[in-house]
Structure formats: C-alpha cells, structure tokens
Short mmCIF file of C-alpha atoms and ligand atoms in Angstrom, two decimals:
data_model
loop_
_atom_site.label_atom_id
_atom_site.label_comp_id
_atom_site.label_asym_id
_atom_site.label_seq_id
_atom_site.Cartn_x
_atom_site.Cartn_y
_atom_site.Cartn_z
CA MET D 1 -39.22 70.79 -18.94
CA THR D 2 -36.11 70.30 -17.04
CA GLU D 3 -33.16 69.15 -19.07
CA ALA D 4 -29.88 67.97 -17.61
CA THR D 5 -27.11 69.23 -19.80
CA GLN D 6 -24.70 66.43 -19.16
CA ASP D 7 -21.23 66.27 -20.83
CA THR D 8 -21.48 64.08 -23.95
CA SER D 9 -17.98 64.58 -25.11
CA PHE D 10 -17.10 60.87 -25.41
CA ASP D 11 -14.65 59.33 -27.90
CA TYR D 12 -16.38 58.26 -31.19
CA THR D 13 -13.47 56.21 -32.55
CA LEU D 14 -14.92 52.80 -33.24
CA ASP D 15 -13.32 49.46 -32.39
CA GLU D 16 -14.13 46.14 -34.11
CA ARG D 17 -17.05 45.35 -31.84
CA GLN D 18 -18.69 48.76 -32.35
CA ARG D 19 -18.27 48.35 -36.11
CA SER D 20 -20.09 45.18 -35.98
CA MET D 21 -22.95 46.88 -34.09
CA LEU D 22 -23.13 49.41 -36.81
CA ASP D 23 -23.23 46.65 -39.29
CA ALA D 24 -26.26 45.17 -37.52
CA MET D 25 -28.12 48.52 -38.03
CA GLY D 26 -27.11 48.55 -41.70
CA ILE D 27 -24.66 51.44 -41.23
CA LYS D 28 -21.12 51.49 -42.88
CA MET D 29 -18.25 53.71 -41.68
CA TRP D 30 -16.62 56.20 -43.96
CA LEU D 31 -13.95 58.91 -43.65
CA PRO D 32 -15.32 62.25 -42.50
CA GLU D 33 -17.45 64.27 -44.80
CA PRO D 34 -18.82 67.65 -44.08
CA GLU D 35 -22.38 67.48 -42.68
CA ALA D 36 -25.03 69.06 -44.74
CA GLU D 37 -27.00 70.47 -41.90
CA ALA D 38 -26.01 71.93 -38.57
CA ALA D 39 -24.89 68.93 -36.59
CA PRO D 40 -25.97 68.35 -32.99
CA GLN D 41 -23.43 68.22 -30.32
CA VAL D 42 -22.54 64.49 -30.39
CA ALA D 43 -22.40 64.08 -34.21
CA ALA D 44 -20.19 67.13 -34.55
CA GLN D 45 -17.53 65.37 -32.36
CA ALA D 46 -17.48 62.18 -34.38
CA PRO D 47 -14.11 61.61 -36.06
CA LEU D 48 -15.73 59.23 -38.61
CA GLN D 49 -19.09 59.81 -40.27
CA ALA D 50 -21.49 56.92 -40.34
CA VAL D 51 -23.36 56.69 -43.67
CA SER D 52 -26.08 54.20 -44.39
CA THR D 53 -25.05 51.31 -46.51
CA GLU D 54 -28.17 51.63 -48.50
CA ASN D 55 -27.09 54.87 -50.03
CA SER D 56 -23.63 53.71 -51.05
CA GLU D 57 -23.98 50.00 -51.83
CA GLN D 58 -27.58 49.49 -52.57
CA LYS D 59 -27.56 46.99 -49.68
CA GLN D 60 -30.85 46.48 -47.81
CA PRO D 61 -30.13 45.19 -44.31
CA ILE D 62 -33.81 45.13 -43.53
CA ALA D 63 -36.21 43.09 -45.49
CA GLY D 64 -38.75 45.08 -47.32
CA MET D 65 -36.94 48.39 -46.96
CA ASN D 66 -37.66 50.49 -50.05
CA THR D 67 -34.66 52.66 -50.72
CA ALA D 68 -36.36 54.37 -53.53
CA GLN D 69 -38.73 56.08 -51.22
CA PRO D 70 -38.41 59.88 -51.07
CA ALA D 71 -36.75 61.13 -47.98
CA ILE D 72 -39.73 63.11 -46.72
CA GLU D 73 -40.14 63.62 -42.99
CA LYS D 74 -43.65 63.58 -41.66
CA ILE D 75 -43.27 67.03 -40.01
CA ALA D 76 -46.87 68.01 -39.63
CA PRO D 77 -47.12 70.14 -36.53
CA ILE D 78 -48.66 68.53 -33.51
CA SER D 79 -52.29 69.26 -33.64
CA SER D 80 -54.38 70.38 -30.75
CA THR D 81 -57.53 70.38 -32.72
CA ALA D 82 -60.12 68.00 -31.35
CA VAL D 83 -60.57 64.93 -33.54
CA PRO D 84 -64.21 64.59 -34.57
CA MET D 85 -66.06 61.92 -32.69
CA PRO D 86 -68.18 59.34 -34.45
CA ALA D 87 -71.71 59.89 -33.36
CA SER D 88 -72.35 56.30 -32.24
CA ILE D 89 -69.57 55.83 -29.70
CA ALA D 90 -70.32 55.86 -26.06
CA LEU D 91 -67.36 57.18 -24.25
CA ALA D 92 -66.76 56.60 -20.63
CA PRO D 93 -64.59 58.69 -18.31
CA ARG D 94 -61.07 57.43 -17.91
CA PRO D 95 -61.05 55.30 -14.75
CA SER D 96 -59.62 56.94 -11.56
CA GLY D 97 -56.91 55.58 -9.33
CA ILE D 98 -54.53 54.78 -12.19
CA GLU D 99 -51.63 55.97 -10.12
CA GLN D 100 -52.33 53.17 -7.55
CA MET D 101 -52.98 50.37 -10.03
CA ASP D 102 -50.68 47.29 -10.16
CA TRP D 103 -49.47 45.93 -13.52
CA PRO D 104 -52.36 43.43 -14.14
CA THR D 105 -55.03 45.97 -13.22
CA LEU D 106 -53.43 48.66 -15.28
CA GLN D 107 -53.29 46.32 -18.23
CA SER D 108 -56.91 45.30 -18.01
CA THR D 109 -57.98 49.00 -17.36
CA VAL D 110 -56.20 49.97 -20.63
CA SER D 111 -57.85 47.10 -22.60
CA GLY D 112 -61.26 48.38 -21.43
CA CYS D 113 -60.54 52.10 -21.86
CA GLN D 114 -63.30 54.07 -23.68
CA ALA D 115 -62.02 57.52 -22.73
CA CYS D 116 -61.48 58.80 -26.26
CA SER D 117 -62.71 58.11 -29.79
CA LEU D 118 -59.86 55.84 -30.63
CA CYS D 119 -61.70 53.08 -28.66
CA ALA D 120 -64.31 52.94 -31.59
CA SER D 121 -61.90 52.06 -34.30
CA ARG D 122 -59.42 49.93 -32.55
CA LYS D 123 -59.22 46.22 -32.84
CA ASN D 124 -56.97 45.80 -29.85
CA THR D 125 -55.30 47.98 -27.27
CA VAL D 126 -51.50 47.69 -27.35
CA PHE D 127 -50.23 47.79 -23.79
CA GLY D 128 -46.61 46.84 -24.53
CA VAL D 129 -44.22 43.99 -24.81
CA GLY D 130 -40.99 43.02 -23.00
CA GLN D 131 -39.31 40.63 -20.60
CA ALA D 132 -41.64 38.34 -18.87
CA PRO D 133 -42.29 39.21 -15.16
CA ALA D 134 -40.31 37.09 -12.76
CA ASP D 135 -42.18 37.80 -9.53
CA ASN D 136 -45.64 37.92 -8.27
CA THR D 137 -46.12 41.69 -8.97
CA GLN D 138 -46.45 40.60 -12.59
CA THR D 139 -44.39 43.69 -13.56
CA PRO D 140 -41.57 43.07 -15.96
CA GLN D 141 -38.16 43.97 -14.42
CA VAL D 142 -36.31 45.79 -17.04
CA ASP D 143 -33.43 48.30 -17.31
CA TRP D 144 -34.50 49.69 -20.66
CA LEU D 145 -37.82 51.23 -21.60
CA ILE D 146 -38.39 52.13 -25.33
CA ILE D 147 -41.28 54.43 -26.04
CA GLY D 148 -42.78 54.86 -29.49
CA GLU D 149 -45.75 56.74 -30.77
CA ALA D 150 -48.92 54.71 -31.32
CA PRO D 151 -49.85 51.28 -32.71
CA GLY D 152 -50.07 51.05 -36.57
CA GLU D 153 -52.32 48.62 -38.56
CA ASN D 154 -50.34 45.45 -37.69
CA GLU D 155 -49.87 46.40 -34.04
CA ASP D 156 -53.59 47.01 -33.82
CA ILE D 157 -54.31 43.61 -35.27
CA GLN D 158 -51.78 41.75 -33.12
CA GLY D 159 -52.03 43.68 -29.93
CA GLU D 160 -48.24 44.10 -29.75
CA PRO D 161 -46.06 47.16 -30.39
CA PHE D 162 -43.67 47.41 -33.26
CA VAL D 163 -44.44 44.33 -35.16
CA GLY D 164 -44.17 45.90 -38.66
CA GLN D 165 -41.23 47.18 -40.66
CA ALA D 166 -40.46 49.91 -38.09
CA GLY D 167 -40.39 47.11 -35.53
CA LYS D 168 -37.78 45.11 -37.57
CA LEU D 169 -35.54 48.16 -37.51
CA LEU D 170 -36.12 48.62 -33.87
CA ASP D 171 -35.17 45.01 -33.23
CA ASN D 172 -31.99 45.60 -35.24
CA MET D 173 -31.17 48.68 -33.24
CA LEU D 174 -31.70 46.76 -30.02
CA ALA D 175 -29.45 43.91 -31.39
CA ALA D 176 -26.77 46.44 -32.10
CA MET D 177 -26.68 47.48 -28.43
CA LYS D 178 -24.33 44.80 -27.20
CA LEU D 179 -24.91 45.22 -23.52
CA GLY D 180 -26.02 41.64 -22.61
CA ILE D 181 -24.03 38.70 -21.27
CA ASN D 182 -20.96 37.84 -23.49
CA GLY D 183 -21.70 40.93 -25.59
CA ALA D 184 -25.17 39.73 -26.71
CA GLY D 185 -27.45 42.41 -28.09
CA LEU D 186 -30.66 43.51 -26.42
CA THR D 187 -33.89 41.89 -27.56
CA ARG D 188 -37.41 42.71 -26.82
CA SER D 189 -37.72 39.85 -24.46
CA GLN D 190 -34.65 40.49 -22.38
CA GLY D 191 -34.07 43.45 -20.20
CA VAL D 192 -36.30 45.63 -22.40
CA TYR D 193 -39.86 46.83 -22.37
CA ILE D 194 -41.46 48.52 -25.36
CA ALA D 195 -44.67 50.62 -25.15
CA ASN D 196 -46.24 53.51 -26.95
CA VAL D 197 -47.53 56.96 -26.00
CA LEU D 198 -50.98 55.91 -27.26
CA LYS D 199 -52.44 52.51 -26.56
CA CYS D 200 -54.85 52.57 -29.49
CA ARG D 201 -54.33 53.05 -33.13
CA PRO D 202 -55.22 56.45 -34.67
CA PRO D 203 -57.37 55.75 -37.68
CA ALA D 204 -55.37 55.63 -40.96
CA ASN D 205 -52.16 56.07 -38.81
CA ARG D 206 -52.78 59.82 -38.54
CA ASN D 207 -50.81 61.64 -35.92
CA PRO D 208 -52.10 61.58 -32.38
CA SER D 209 -53.90 64.61 -31.26
CA LEU D 210 -52.67 66.52 -28.14
CA GLU D 211 -55.93 65.55 -26.43
CA GLU D 212 -55.35 61.80 -27.13
CA VAL D 213 -51.75 62.14 -25.86
CA ALA D 214 -53.00 63.83 -22.65
CA MET D 215 -55.76 61.24 -22.23
CA CYS D 216 -53.39 58.26 -22.51
CA GLU D 217 -50.62 59.83 -20.49
CA PRO D 218 -51.55 58.55 -16.99
CA TYR D 219 -51.35 55.02 -18.39
CA LEU D 220 -47.78 55.50 -19.55
CA ALA D 221 -46.78 57.30 -16.38
CA ARG D 222 -48.01 54.42 -14.30
CA GLN D 223 -46.21 51.95 -16.50
CA ILE D 224 -42.98 53.87 -15.96
CA GLU D 225 -43.58 54.01 -12.18
CA LEU D 226 -44.12 50.25 -11.97
CA LEU D 227 -41.36 49.32 -14.37
CA ARG D 228 -38.81 51.64 -12.78
CA PRO D 229 -36.53 51.47 -15.85
CA LYS D 230 -32.92 52.64 -15.54
CA ILE D 231 -33.00 54.43 -18.79
CA ILE D 232 -35.64 55.44 -21.38
CA LEU D 233 -35.32 55.74 -25.04
CA ALA D 234 -37.96 58.21 -26.51
CA MET D 235 -38.39 57.55 -30.23
CA GLY D 236 -40.00 60.33 -32.17
CA LYS D 237 -41.58 63.62 -31.40
CA PHE D 238 -44.68 62.25 -29.61
CA ALA D 239 -42.66 60.11 -27.24
CA ILE D 240 -40.45 63.06 -26.61
CA LEU D 241 -43.34 65.30 -26.05
CA SER D 242 -45.05 62.92 -23.69
CA LEU D 243 -41.92 62.09 -21.61
CA THR D 244 -40.02 65.43 -21.50
CA GLY D 245 -42.76 67.94 -22.25
CA SER D 246 -40.74 69.36 -25.19
CA ASN D 247 -42.32 70.12 -28.47
CA ASP D 248 -38.98 70.92 -30.10
CA PRO D 249 -37.81 68.92 -33.14
CA VAL D 250 -35.86 65.62 -32.52
CA GLY D 251 -32.87 67.16 -34.25
CA LYS D 252 -32.73 70.02 -31.78
CA LEU D 253 -33.10 67.78 -28.71
CA ARG D 254 -30.90 64.83 -29.46
CA GLY D 255 -27.29 64.54 -28.37
CA ARG D 256 -27.97 65.17 -24.67
CA VAL D 257 -29.57 63.53 -21.71
CA HIS D 258 -33.04 64.63 -20.77
CA THR D 259 -35.05 64.07 -17.67
CA LEU D 260 -38.65 62.80 -17.24
CA LYS D 261 -41.29 65.32 -16.77
CA HIS D 262 -43.14 62.99 -14.36
CA ALA D 263 -42.18 64.00 -10.80
CA SER D 264 -42.83 60.62 -9.25
CA TYR D 265 -40.00 58.68 -10.79
CA GLN D 266 -36.74 59.78 -12.45
CA ALA D 267 -34.70 58.18 -15.18
CA PRO D 268 -32.48 59.64 -17.92
CA VAL D 269 -34.27 60.01 -21.21
CA ILE D 270 -32.34 59.71 -24.57
CA VAL D 271 -34.15 61.01 -27.51
CA THR D 272 -33.89 59.75 -31.05
CA TYR D 273 -35.70 59.45 -34.37
CA HIS D 274 -38.65 57.18 -34.72
CA PRO D 275 -37.79 54.01 -36.68
CA ALA D 276 -40.48 54.65 -39.21
CA TYR D 277 -38.90 58.07 -39.88
CA LEU D 278 -35.52 56.33 -40.22
CA LEU D 279 -36.95 54.00 -42.90
CA ARG D 280 -37.84 57.04 -44.93
CA ASN D 281 -34.62 59.00 -44.16
CA LEU D 282 -31.90 56.33 -44.28
CA PRO D 283 -28.92 58.70 -43.87
CA ASP D 284 -30.31 59.70 -40.42
CA LYS D 285 -29.62 56.12 -39.17
CA ALA D 286 -26.09 57.46 -38.51
CA LYS D 287 -27.57 60.04 -36.10
CA ALA D 288 -29.62 57.38 -34.57
CA TRP D 289 -26.57 55.37 -34.02
CA ALA D 290 -24.97 58.24 -32.26
CA ASP D 291 -28.00 58.42 -30.05
CA LEU D 292 -27.73 54.70 -29.15
CA LEU D 293 -24.10 55.32 -28.28
CA LEU D 294 -25.09 58.03 -25.99
CA ALA D 295 -27.80 55.81 -24.50
CA MET D 296 -25.30 53.01 -23.89
CA GLN D 297 -22.69 55.21 -22.42
CA THR D 298 -25.31 56.77 -20.07
CA TYR D 299 -26.46 53.30 -19.13
CA ARG D 300 -22.92 52.06 -18.43
CA GLU D 301 -22.17 55.14 -16.27
CA LEU D 302 -25.30 54.36 -14.31
CA GLN D 303 -24.19 50.77 -13.88
CA ALA D 304 -20.77 51.89 -12.77
CA GLY D 305 -22.32 54.27 -10.25
CA ASP D 306 -24.55 51.57 -8.91
CA SER D 307 -21.71 49.16 -8.34
CA SER D 308 -19.41 51.60 -6.71
CA ALA D 309 -22.24 52.52 -4.34
CA VAL D 310 -22.51 48.92 -3.12
N1 LIG B 401 -44.87 52.87 -34.51
C1 LIG B 401 -44.97 53.14 -33.19
O1 LIG B 401 -44.67 54.19 -32.72
N2 LIG B 401 -45.42 52.14 -32.37
C2 LIG B 401 -45.72 50.95 -32.78
O2 LIG B 401 -45.97 50.08 -32.03
C3 LIG B 401 -45.54 50.69 -34.18
C4 LIG B 401 -45.19 51.63 -35.00
#
C-alpha cells in the first residue's frame, strides 16, 4: 500500500455553519476533555471535543437508534478461510473483460454473477446507487464515491445499498457535508455514488471472506475507473482493505489521506468507521465527524487546485 502522508493540521475551531453540520449528525460540542484512548492525528489537534448527544442528553437524532446497545465493536479478524459451498450451486467463472466493460454491461454482468457461493443465497445483487447519469455513457458523473462493506438484509431485498438504519446515518453524514449549492448538504442522488465491496449479501450478515472480497474486487475497480470520482470515502475495514490494501484497524489509519491501490486510476481515499459500527459506538461519531472534515478539506483543496489550473 502506498499512503500519502499529507499535512492534516487544519483548524478545528467550529463556526456556526459547522456546528449545524454536527447537529445534523447528532453530535454536540463540549469543552475539551482528555481522550480515553490514544487519539489519531486529527482528533488530537481539535480544540473542542465533539461528543455524541445521545450520551449526554438521551437525544436520538436517528429514528430507531438504540442507545442502550452495548458498545461492542465487531472486531473479528478478517477471515481467509474458504466459506463452505452449498452442494447444489453451480458456479460459473467470473466473466472476463471486466476492465473494458461500460457501465450498463458491468451492471448486468454483476447481476448475473455466479462466481462465488453468495449467488446462491442472494435475492438481488446490489450494484450501487447515486446521481442519475446525464450522458449516453450511462455512467453517473459524481465527485464523491462512498464505499461500504456488503449488502445487508434490506439491501438484498431492495437491491440498493444502505437502505437500513446504517443507511439513515450515512444519509445524515452526507447531509452534514454542506458542499452543495447555497450550502446544501450532499445527498445520495446528487454528486455522490454509493457502492459496496461485495455486491451480494453474505448469509446472516457474516463478515465477507478474503476470497469473496478478491472475487468481487474487479467489479469495484471497474466502477471506480468509470466513475472517476474526485474523492473516495472508505467506510469500515473491508472497504479500506479493498481500496488501500491495508488490513490495519480503522483507528490506526484514519486522520490522513490514503491513495487507491488500483494503478489505473488515482483519487484520495479518506477512511472512516462504518455507519453500522457508529450505531453501536456512539461516541466514535465525533471521530467520524473529524474524518468528514478531513474529507471536505481534501475535496476543497482539489477544487481550488482544479480552478487555479484553468
Ligand atoms: N452496510 C454496508 O456496508 N452496505 C450496505 O449497503 C448496507 C449496510
């Protein structure tokens, strides 16, 4: 993995507008308190510490969020053990030529994929969702690509990523990123594309295996090549693994800008916690907010670079 170690020493003093972004994520600002664990680079520089409102005021900014849930991170190591194959499935080799496919061909190839055992239990493949394509290439034109792990039950049923509780939090996170016209937040249908590492649901929402990640990877790589996003947000360890090649914990990787491991296209990668993890670990929303700030700053710098180059 190559990692650009860019300077992230930006000012964390928040103005009114930024405070309202935090509010949209359900985070309230407090005066500094010592951090319990070793803080990553950006969090250590924050003059104010953001603390989730749920902890302090019993407020639930997201419908259905259960604050009584224990804060347990799903930290099972990434498994390289082959997942047993049901005897009755006929697998077919993953189609060749993915790296030349256009968007519609890629999408239909994914929907017919039978390259691993997940095809037997899925109801739908989940290719992605985002801004509607504006030209005849049928490829959405977006600046932001958000990558999660794999479809869950609801996503499997609806064929769309992040439609459950984690998706609601993701939508709030996007809404807090006031990068649109007149300070509008991002939405999943404007300037954004959302996809997963795996296009099929692992049964019972188990972790993906390394083999499944590798099998699905060319589809994601081609999506990235076609979308050509300006910036990528990798949420959770499987997205980080697939995009950067690093198996390190999110807490160790966040707070700096990474590069894509794919050689054919480059874009900065910002890593952060998976929204499902944040639902179980509410105080870490403050760290996710710091990650979004880094993402927004990186994006603005790219924009500024683009306009000065014209
Ligand atoms: N979690 C993910 O990583 N992706 C989804 O689409 C839904 C939940």
